[in-house]
Amino acid sequence: ASDKFNTALISAGEYAINLKNGATPEMAFKSAQDISQKYLVRNKYGLNDPELSILSKGMAALQHIILETRQIPVLGQLSKWYVPFIQTPMNIGILMTELSPLGLLRSKGFTPEVKAKITAGSMVTALGVFYALENKTTWTTPSDEASKQLFHATGRKPFSIQIGDKWIPIWYLGPFALSFMLPTAVKYYSEDNGKLFLKTKLKS
């Protein structure tokens, strides 16, 4: 459903732009379709795709290894059942990585499209910083019992953002979820979790 929605949204916009730039309807449609296919969560990312960052290439390599298990006797029959449930989340992870500041981890491939992805992700991360500093985002549930009870008593949910008086799962931000939550992860592991660690040490 997400793929269908994004394909329609992206291809319609690209088609209009191509027509405005003087392309024929046939050329405009083909170009729009080609671009929209790059953002599908069922897409197969190439190991040597020059536009992928180092982290994304690592995930693509792992994905390739998993897909190759389909060629192994006996195991290949089983892999047909579980591969789709692994491939799609990894594709989402690659897409999230490319649409975040983590996309800067590359030695080359800074095409205009890649720069636009990183810029958009960085802007979302900047917004995430604001929400994290305002304590309007959450990471995982606290591990100690007292903090966990307070966490749930205030209506918080893991990996969520506060909109008004509601806590909304961050996954509603789609491919920008990782970009938005990077500041929250840093805050949790450097500040909140650090305080918990220090408190535990003092008690012991």
Coordinates of N, CA and C in Angstrom, one line a residue:
A1 N 0.8 -1.2 0.0 CA 0.0 0.0 0.0 C 0.9 1.3 0.0
S2 N 1.9 1.2 0.8 CA 2.9 2.3 0.9 C 3.5 2.5 -0.5
D3 N 3.9 1.4 -1.1 CA 4.6 1.5 -2.4 C 3.6 2.1 -3.5
K4 N 2.4 1.7 -3.5 CA 1.4 2.2 -4.4 C 1.2 3.7 -4.3
F5 N 1.1 4.1 -3.0 CA 0.8 5.5 -2.7 C 2.0 6.4 -3.1
N6 N 3.3 5.9 -2.7 CA 4.4 6.7 -3.1 C 4.7 6.8 -4.6
T7 N 4.4 5.6 -5.3 CA 4.6 5.6 -6.7 C 3.7 6.6 -7.4
A8 N 2.4 6.6 -7.0 CA 1.5 7.6 -7.6 C 1.9 9.0 -7.3
L9 N 2.3 9.3 -6.1 CA 2.6 10.6 -5.6 C 3.9 11.1 -6.4
I10 N 4.9 10.3 -6.4 CA 6.2 10.7 -7.0 C 6.1 10.8 -8.6
S11 N 5.5 9.8 -9.2 CA 5.4 9.8 -10.6 C 4.5 10.9 -11.2
A12 N 3.5 11.2 -10.4 CA 2.6 12.3 -10.9 C 3.4 13.7 -10.9
G13 N 4.1 13.9 -9.8 CA 4.9 15.1 -9.8 C 6.0 15.2 -10.8
E14 N 6.7 14.1 -11.0 CA 7.8 14.0 -12.0 C 7.3 14.1 -13.4
Y15 N 6.1 13.5 -13.6 CA 5.5 13.6 -15.0 C 5.2 15.1 -15.3
A16 N 4.6 15.8 -14.4 CA 4.3 17.2 -14.6 C 5.5 18.0 -14.9
I17 N 6.6 17.8 -14.1 CA 7.8 18.5 -14.3 C 8.4 18.2 -15.6
N18 N 8.4 16.9 -16.0 CA 9.0 16.6 -17.3 C 8.3 17.2 -18.5
L19 N 6.9 17.2 -18.4 CA 6.1 17.9 -19.4 C 6.5 19.4 -19.5
K20 N 6.6 20.0 -18.3 CA 6.9 21.4 -18.3 C 8.3 21.7 -18.9
N21 N 9.2 20.7 -18.8 CA 10.6 20.9 -19.3 C 10.7 20.5 -20.8
G22 N 9.5 20.2 -21.4 CA 9.5 20.0 -22.9 C 9.5 18.5 -23.3
A23 N 9.4 17.6 -22.4 CA 9.5 16.2 -22.8 C 8.1 15.8 -23.4
T24 N 8.2 14.8 -24.3 CA 6.9 14.2 -24.8 C 6.2 13.5 -23.7
P25 N 4.9 13.3 -23.9 CA 4.2 12.5 -22.8 C 4.7 11.1 -22.6
E26 N 5.2 10.4 -23.6 CA 5.7 9.1 -23.5 C 7.0 9.1 -22.7
M27 N 7.9 10.1 -23.1 CA 9.2 10.2 -22.4 C 9.0 10.6 -20.9
A28 N 8.1 11.6 -20.7 CA 7.8 12.1 -19.4 C 7.3 11.0 -18.5
F29 N 6.4 10.1 -19.0 CA 5.8 9.0 -18.2 C 6.9 8.0 -17.9
K30 N 7.7 7.6 -18.8 CA 8.7 6.6 -18.6 C 9.7 7.1 -17.5
S31 N 10.2 8.4 -17.7 CA 11.1 8.9 -16.7 C 10.5 9.0 -15.3
A32 N 9.3 9.4 -15.3 CA 8.6 9.5 -14.0 C 8.4 8.1 -13.3
Q33 N 8.1 7.1 -14.1 CA 8.0 5.7 -13.6 C 9.3 5.2 -13.1
D34 N 10.4 5.5 -13.8 CA 11.8 5.0 -13.4 C 12.2 5.6 -12.1
I35 N 11.9 6.9 -11.9 CA 12.3 7.6 -10.7 C 11.5 7.1 -9.5
S36 N 10.2 6.9 -9.7 CA 9.3 6.4 -8.6 C 9.7 5.0 -8.1
Q37 N 10.2 4.2 -9.0 CA 10.6 2.8 -8.7 C 11.8 2.8 -7.7
K38 N 12.5 3.9 -7.7 CA 13.7 3.9 -6.8 C 13.3 4.0 -5.3
Y39 N 12.1 4.4 -5.0 CA 11.7 4.6 -3.7 C 10.7 3.6 -3.1
L40 N 10.7 2.4 -3.8 CA 9.8 1.4 -3.3 C 10.4 0.5 -2.3
V41 N 9.7 0.1 -1.2 CA 10.3 -0.7 -0.2 C 10.5 -2.1 -0.6
R42 N 9.9 -2.5 -1.8 CA 10.2 -3.8 -2.3 C 11.4 -3.8 -3.3
N43 N 12.0 -2.6 -3.4 CA 13.1 -2.5 -4.4 C 14.3 -3.3 -4.0
K44 N 15.0 -3.8 -5.0 CA 16.3 -4.5 -4.8 C 17.4 -3.6 -5.0
Y45 N 18.1 -3.3 -3.9 CA 19.3 -2.4 -4.0 C 20.5 -3.1 -4.5
G46 N 21.2 -2.5 -5.4 CA 22.5 -3.2 -5.9 C 23.6 -3.0 -5.0
L47 N 24.5 -4.0 -4.9 CA 25.6 -4.0 -4.0 C 26.6 -2.8 -4.3
N48 N 26.7 -2.5 -5.6 CA 27.6 -1.5 -6.1 C 26.9 -0.2 -6.5
D49 N 25.8 0.0 -6.0 CA 25.0 1.2 -6.4 C 25.8 2.4 -5.9
P50 N 26.3 3.3 -6.8 CA 27.2 4.4 -6.5 C 26.5 5.5 -5.6
E51 N 25.1 5.4 -5.6 CA 24.4 6.4 -4.9 C 24.1 6.0 -3.4
L52 N 24.5 4.8 -3.0 CA 24.3 4.3 -1.7 C 25.4 4.7 -0.8
S53 N 25.1 5.0 0.5 CA 26.2 5.3 1.5 C 26.8 4.0 2.0
I54 N 27.8 4.1 2.8 CA 28.5 2.9 3.3 C 27.6 2.0 4.1
L55 N 26.8 2.7 5.0 CA 25.9 1.9 5.8 C 24.9 1.1 5.0
S56 N 24.4 1.8 4.0 CA 23.3 1.2 3.1 C 23.9 0.1 2.3
K57 N 25.2 0.2 1.8 CA 25.8 -0.8 1.1 C 26.0 -2.1 2.0
G58 N 26.3 -1.8 3.2 CA 26.4 -2.9 4.2 C 25.1 -3.7 4.3
M59 N 24.0 -3.0 4.4 CA 22.7 -3.6 4.5 C 22.3 -4.3 3.2
A60 N 22.7 -3.7 2.1 CA 22.4 -4.3 0.8 C 23.2 -5.6 0.6
A61 N 24.5 -5.6 1.1 CA 25.3 -6.8 1.0 C 24.7 -7.9 1.9
L62 N 24.2 -7.6 3.1 CA 23.6 -8.6 4.0 C 22.4 -9.1 3.3
Q63 N 21.6 -8.2 2.7 CA 20.4 -8.6 2.1 C 20.7 -9.6 0.9
H64 N 21.8 -9.3 0.2 CA 22.2 -10.2 -0.9 C 22.5 -11.6 -0.5
I65 N 23.2 -11.7 0.7 CA 23.6 -13.0 1.2 C 22.3 -13.8 1.6
I66 N 21.3 -13.1 2.2 CA 20.1 -13.7 2.7 C 19.3 -14.2 1.4
L67 N 19.3 -13.4 0.4 CA 18.6 -13.8 -0.8 C 19.2 -15.0 -1.5
E68 N 20.5 -15.1 -1.4 CA 21.2 -16.2 -2.0 C 20.9 -17.6 -1.3
T69 N 20.4 -17.5 -0.1 CA 20.1 -18.8 0.6 C 19.0 -19.5 -0.2
R70 N 18.3 -18.8 -1.1 CA 17.2 -19.5 -1.8 C 17.8 -20.5 -2.8
Q71 N 19.1 -20.4 -3.1 CA 19.7 -21.3 -4.0 C 20.2 -22.6 -3.3
I72 N 20.2 -22.6 -2.0 CA 20.7 -23.8 -1.3 C 19.7 -24.8 -1.1
P73 N 20.0 -26.1 -1.5 CA 19.0 -27.2 -1.4 C 18.4 -27.3 0.0
V74 N 17.2 -27.6 0.1 CA 16.4 -27.7 1.3 C 16.2 -26.4 2.0
L75 N 17.3 -25.7 2.4 CA 17.2 -24.4 3.0 C 16.5 -23.4 2.1
G76 N 16.7 -23.6 0.8 CA 16.1 -22.7 -0.2 C 14.5 -22.7 -0.1
Q77 N 14.0 -23.9 0.1 CA 12.5 -24.0 0.3 C 12.0 -23.2 1.5
L78 N 12.8 -23.3 2.6 CA 12.4 -22.5 3.8 C 12.6 -21.0 3.6
S79 N 13.6 -20.6 2.9 CA 13.9 -19.2 2.8 C 12.9 -18.5 2.0
K80 N 12.1 -19.2 1.1 CA 11.1 -18.5 0.4 C 10.0 -18.0 1.3
W81 N 9.9 -18.6 2.5 CA 8.9 -18.2 3.5 C 9.3 -16.9 4.3
Y82 N 10.6 -16.9 4.7 CA 11.1 -15.9 5.6 C 11.8 -14.7 4.9
V83 N 12.3 -14.9 3.7 CA 13.0 -13.8 3.0 C 12.2 -12.5 2.8
P84 N 10.9 -12.6 2.4 CA 10.1 -11.4 2.2 C 10.0 -10.6 3.5
F85 N 10.0 -11.3 4.7 CA 9.8 -10.6 5.9 C 11.1 -10.0 6.4
I86 N 12.2 -10.3 5.8 CA 13.5 -9.7 6.1 C 13.9 -8.7 5.1
Q87 N 13.6 -8.9 3.8 CA 14.0 -8.0 2.7 C 13.3 -6.7 2.8
T88 N 12.0 -6.7 3.1 CA 11.3 -5.4 3.2 C 11.7 -4.5 4.3
P89 N 11.9 -5.0 5.6 CA 12.4 -4.2 6.6 C 13.8 -3.6 6.3
M90 N 14.7 -4.4 5.7 CA 16.0 -4.0 5.3 C 16.0 -2.9 4.3
N91 N 15.0 -3.0 3.3 CA 14.9 -2.0 2.3 C 14.4 -0.7 3.0
I92 N 13.5 -0.8 4.0 CA 13.1 0.4 4.7 C 14.2 1.0 5.4
G93 N 15.1 0.2 6.0 CA 16.3 0.7 6.7 C 17.2 1.4 5.8
I94 N 17.4 0.9 4.6 CA 18.3 1.5 3.6 C 17.7 2.9 3.2
L95 N 16.4 2.9 2.9 CA 15.7 4.2 2.6 C 15.8 5.2 3.7
M96 N 15.6 4.8 4.9 CA 15.7 5.7 6.1 C 17.1 6.2 6.2
T97 N 18.1 5.4 6.0 CA 19.5 5.8 6.1 C 19.8 6.8 5.1
E98 N 19.4 6.6 3.8 CA 19.7 7.5 2.8 C 19.0 8.9 3.0
L99 N 17.8 8.9 3.6 CA 17.1 10.1 3.9 C 17.4 10.6 5.3
S100 N 18.7 10.6 5.7 CA 19.2 11.1 7.0 C 20.6 11.6 6.9
P101 N 21.1 12.2 7.9 CA 22.5 12.7 7.9 C 23.5 11.5 7.8
L102 N 23.0 10.3 8.1 CA 23.9 9.1 8.0 C 24.3 8.9 6.5
G103 N 23.5 9.5 5.6 CA 23.9 9.3 4.2 C 25.2 10.0 3.8
L104 N 25.7 10.9 4.7 CA 27.0 11.5 4.5 C 28.1 10.6 4.5
L105 N 27.9 9.4 5.1 CA 29.0 8.4 5.3 C 29.3 7.7 3.9
R106 N 30.0 8.4 3.1 CA 30.3 7.9 1.7 C 31.5 8.7 1.2
S107 N 32.2 8.0 0.4 CA 33.4 8.7 -0.2 C 33.1 9.3 -1.6
K108 N 32.0 8.9 -2.2 CA 31.7 9.5 -3.5 C 30.2 9.3 -3.7
G109 N 29.7 9.7 -4.9 CA 28.3 9.5 -5.2 C 27.4 10.7 -4.7
F110 N 28.0 11.9 -4.5 CA 27.2 13.0 -4.1 C 26.5 13.7 -5.3
T111 N 25.6 12.9 -5.8 CA 24.8 13.5 -6.9 C 23.8 14.5 -6.4
P112 N 23.2 15.3 -7.3 CA 22.2 16.3 -6.8 C 21.0 15.6 -6.0
E113 N 20.6 14.4 -6.5 CA 19.5 13.7 -5.8 C 20.0 13.3 -4.4
V114 N 21.2 12.8 -4.3 CA 21.7 12.3 -3.0 C 21.8 13.5 -2.1
K115 N 22.3 14.6 -2.6 CA 22.4 15.9 -1.7 C 21.0 16.3 -1.3
A116 N 20.0 16.2 -2.1 CA 18.7 16.6 -1.7 C 18.2 15.7 -0.6
K117 N 18.5 14.4 -0.7 CA 18.0 13.4 0.3 C 18.7 13.8 1.7
I118 N 20.0 14.0 1.6 CA 20.7 14.3 2.9 C 20.2 15.6 3.5
T119 N 20.0 16.6 2.6 CA 19.5 17.9 3.1 C 18.1 17.8 3.7
A120 N 17.2 17.0 3.1 CA 15.9 16.8 3.6 C 15.9 16.1 4.9
G121 N 16.8 15.1 5.0 CA 16.9 14.3 6.2 C 17.5 15.2 7.4
S122 N 18.5 16.0 7.0 CA 19.1 16.9 8.0 C 18.1 17.9 8.6
M123 N 17.2 18.4 7.7 CA 16.2 19.3 8.2 C 15.3 18.6 9.2
V124 N 14.9 17.4 8.9 CA 14.0 16.6 9.8 C 14.8 16.3 11.1
T125 N 16.1 16.1 11.0 CA 16.9 15.8 12.2 C 16.9 17.1 13.1
A126 N 17.0 18.2 12.4 CA 17.0 19.5 13.2 C 15.7 19.7 13.9
L127 N 14.6 19.3 13.3 CA 13.3 19.4 14.0 C 13.3 18.4 15.1
G128 N 13.9 17.2 14.9 CA 14.0 16.2 15.9 C 14.7 16.7 17.2
V129 N 15.8 17.5 16.9 CA 16.5 18.0 18.1 C 15.6 18.9 18.9
F130 N 14.8 19.7 18.3 CA 13.9 20.6 19.1 C 13.0 19.8 19.9
Y131 N 12.4 18.8 19.3 CA 11.4 17.9 20.1 C 12.1 17.1 21.2
A132 N 13.3 16.7 20.9 CA 14.0 15.9 21.9 C 14.4 16.8 23.1
L133 N 14.8 18.0 22.9 CA 15.1 18.9 23.9 C 13.9 19.3 24.8
E134 N 12.8 19.3 24.1 CA 11.5 19.6 24.8 C 10.9 18.4 25.5
N135 N 11.6 17.3 25.4 CA 11.1 16.0 26.0 C 9.8 15.6 25.4
K136 N 9.6 15.8 24.1 CA 8.4 15.4 23.4 C 8.6 14.2 22.6
T137 N 9.7 13.5 22.8 CA 10.0 12.3 22.1 C 10.4 11.2 23.1
T138 N 10.2 10.0 22.7 CA 10.7 8.9 23.6 C 11.5 7.9 22.8
W139 N 12.4 7.2 23.5 CA 13.1 6.1 22.9 C 12.5 4.8 23.5
T140 N 13.3 3.9 23.9 CA 12.8 2.6 24.5 C 12.3 2.9 25.9
T141 N 11.5 1.9 26.4 CA 11.0 2.0 27.8 C 12.1 1.9 28.8
P142 N 12.1 2.7 29.8 CA 13.2 2.6 30.9 C 13.3 1.3 31.5
S143 N 14.5 0.9 31.8 CA 14.7 -0.5 32.3 C 14.4 -0.6 33.8
D144 N 14.7 0.4 34.6 CA 14.4 0.3 36.0 C 12.9 0.5 36.3
E145 N 12.4 -0.1 37.3 CA 11.0 -0.2 37.6 C 10.3 1.1 37.9
A146 N 11.0 1.9 38.7 CA 10.4 3.3 39.1 C 10.2 4.1 37.8
S147 N 11.3 4.2 37.0 CA 11.2 5.0 35.8 C 10.2 4.5 34.8
K148 N 10.1 3.2 34.8 CA 9.1 2.5 33.9 C 7.7 2.9 34.3
Q149 N 7.4 2.8 35.6 CA 6.0 3.2 36.0 C 5.7 4.6 35.7
L150 N 6.7 5.5 35.9 CA 6.5 6.9 35.6 C 6.3 7.1 34.1
F151 N 7.0 6.4 33.4 CA 6.9 6.5 31.9 C 5.5 6.2 31.4
H152 N 4.9 5.1 31.9 CA 3.6 4.7 31.5 C 2.5 5.6 32.2
A153 N 2.8 6.0 33.4 CA 1.8 6.9 34.1 C 1.5 8.2 33.4
T154 N 2.6 8.7 32.7 CA 2.4 10.0 32.0 C 1.9 9.8 30.5
G155 N 1.5 8.6 30.2 CA 0.9 8.3 28.9 C 1.9 8.1 27.8
R156 N 3.2 8.0 28.1 CA 4.2 7.9 27.1 C 4.2 6.5 26.4
K157 N 4.7 6.4 25.2 CA 4.9 5.1 24.5 C 6.3 5.1 23.9
P158 N 6.9 3.9 23.8 CA 8.2 3.8 23.2 C 8.2 4.3 21.8
F159 N 9.4 4.9 21.4 CA 9.6 5.4 20.1 C 8.4 6.2 19.5
S160 N 8.1 7.2 20.2 CA 6.9 8.0 19.9 C 7.2 9.5 20.0
I161 N 6.3 10.3 19.4 CA 6.5 11.8 19.4 C 5.2 12.3 20.0
Q162 N 5.3 13.4 20.8 CA 4.1 14.0 21.4 C 3.5 15.1 20.5
I163 N 2.3 14.9 20.1 CA 1.6 15.8 19.3 C 0.3 16.2 20.1
G164 N 0.3 17.5 20.6 CA -0.8 17.9 21.5 C -0.7 17.1 22.8
D165 N -1.7 16.4 23.1 CA -1.7 15.5 24.3 C -1.6 14.0 24.0
K166 N -1.3 13.7 22.7 CA -1.2 12.4 22.2 C 0.2 12.0 21.9
W167 N 0.5 10.7 22.2 CA 1.8 10.1 21.8 C 1.7 9.3 20.6
I168 N 2.3 9.7 19.5 CA 2.1 9.1 18.2 C 3.4 8.3 17.8
P169 N 3.2 7.0 17.5 CA 4.4 6.2 17.0 C 5.2 6.9 15.9
I170 N 6.5 6.9 16.1 CA 7.3 7.6 15.1 C 7.2 7.0 13.7
W171 N 6.8 5.8 13.6 CA 6.7 5.1 12.3 C 5.8 5.9 11.3
Y172 N 4.9 6.7 11.9 CA 4.0 7.5 11.0 C 4.8 8.5 10.2
L173 N 6.0 8.8 10.5 CA 6.8 9.7 9.7 C 7.5 8.9 8.5
G174 N 7.2 7.6 8.4 CA 7.7 6.9 7.2 C 9.2 6.9 7.1
P175 N 9.7 7.1 5.9 CA 11.2 7.0 5.7 C 12.0 8.1 6.5
F176 N 11.3 9.1 7.0 CA 12.0 10.1 7.8 C 12.0 9.8 9.3
A177 N 11.5 8.7 9.7 CA 11.4 8.3 11.1 C 12.8 8.3 11.7
L178 N 13.8 7.7 11.0 CA 15.1 7.5 11.6 C 15.8 8.9 11.7
S179 N 15.6 9.8 10.7 CA 16.2 11.1 10.8 C 15.7 11.9 12.0
F180 N 14.4 11.8 12.2 CA 13.8 12.5 13.3 C 14.2 12.0 14.7
M181 N 14.4 10.6 14.8 CA 14.7 10.0 16.1 C 16.2 10.0 16.4
L182 N 17.1 10.3 15.5 CA 18.5 10.3 15.8 C 18.8 11.1 17.1
P183 N 18.3 12.4 17.2 CA 18.6 13.2 18.4 C 18.1 12.5 19.7
T184 N 16.9 11.9 19.6 CA 16.4 11.2 20.7 C 17.3 10.0 21.2
A185 N 17.8 9.3 20.2 CA 18.7 8.2 20.5 C 19.9 8.7 21.2
V186 N 20.5 9.8 20.7 CA 21.7 10.3 21.3 C 21.4 10.8 22.7
K187 N 20.3 11.5 22.9 CA 19.9 12.0 24.2 C 19.7 10.8 25.2
Y188 N 19.1 9.8 24.7 CA 18.8 8.6 25.6 C 20.0 8.0 26.1
Y189 N 21.0 7.7 25.2 CA 22.2 6.9 25.5 C 23.2 7.8 26.2
S190 N 23.2 9.1 25.9 CA 24.2 10.0 26.5 C 23.8 10.7 27.8
E191 N 22.5 10.9 27.9 CA 21.9 11.6 29.1 C 21.0 10.8 30.0
D192 N 19.9 10.4 29.5 CA 18.9 9.6 30.3 C 19.5 8.3 30.7
N193 N 20.0 7.5 29.8 CA 20.6 6.2 30.2 C 21.8 6.4 31.0
G194 N 22.6 7.4 30.8 CA 23.8 7.7 31.6 C 23.4 8.0 33.0
K195 N 22.4 8.8 33.2 CA 22.0 9.1 34.6 C 21.5 7.8 35.3
L196 N 20.8 7.0 34.6 CA 20.4 5.7 35.2 C 21.6 4.8 35.6
F197 N 22.6 4.8 34.7 CA 23.8 4.0 35.0 C 24.5 4.6 36.2
L198 N 24.6 5.9 36.3 CA 25.3 6.5 37.4 C 24.5 6.3 38.7
K199 N 23.2 6.4 38.6 CA 22.3 6.1 39.8 C 22.5 4.7 40.3
T200 N 22.6 3.8 39.4 CA 22.7 2.4 39.8 C 24.1 2.1 40.5
K201 N 25.2 2.8 39.9 CA 26.5 2.6 40.5 C 26.6 3.2 41.9
L202 N 25.9 4.3 42.1 CA 25.9 5.0 43.4 C 25.2 4.1 44.5
K203 N 24.1 3.5 44.1 CA 23.4 2.6 45.0 C 24.2 1.4 45.4
S204 N 25.0 0.9 44.4 CA 25.8 -0.3 44.7 C 27.1 0.1 45.4

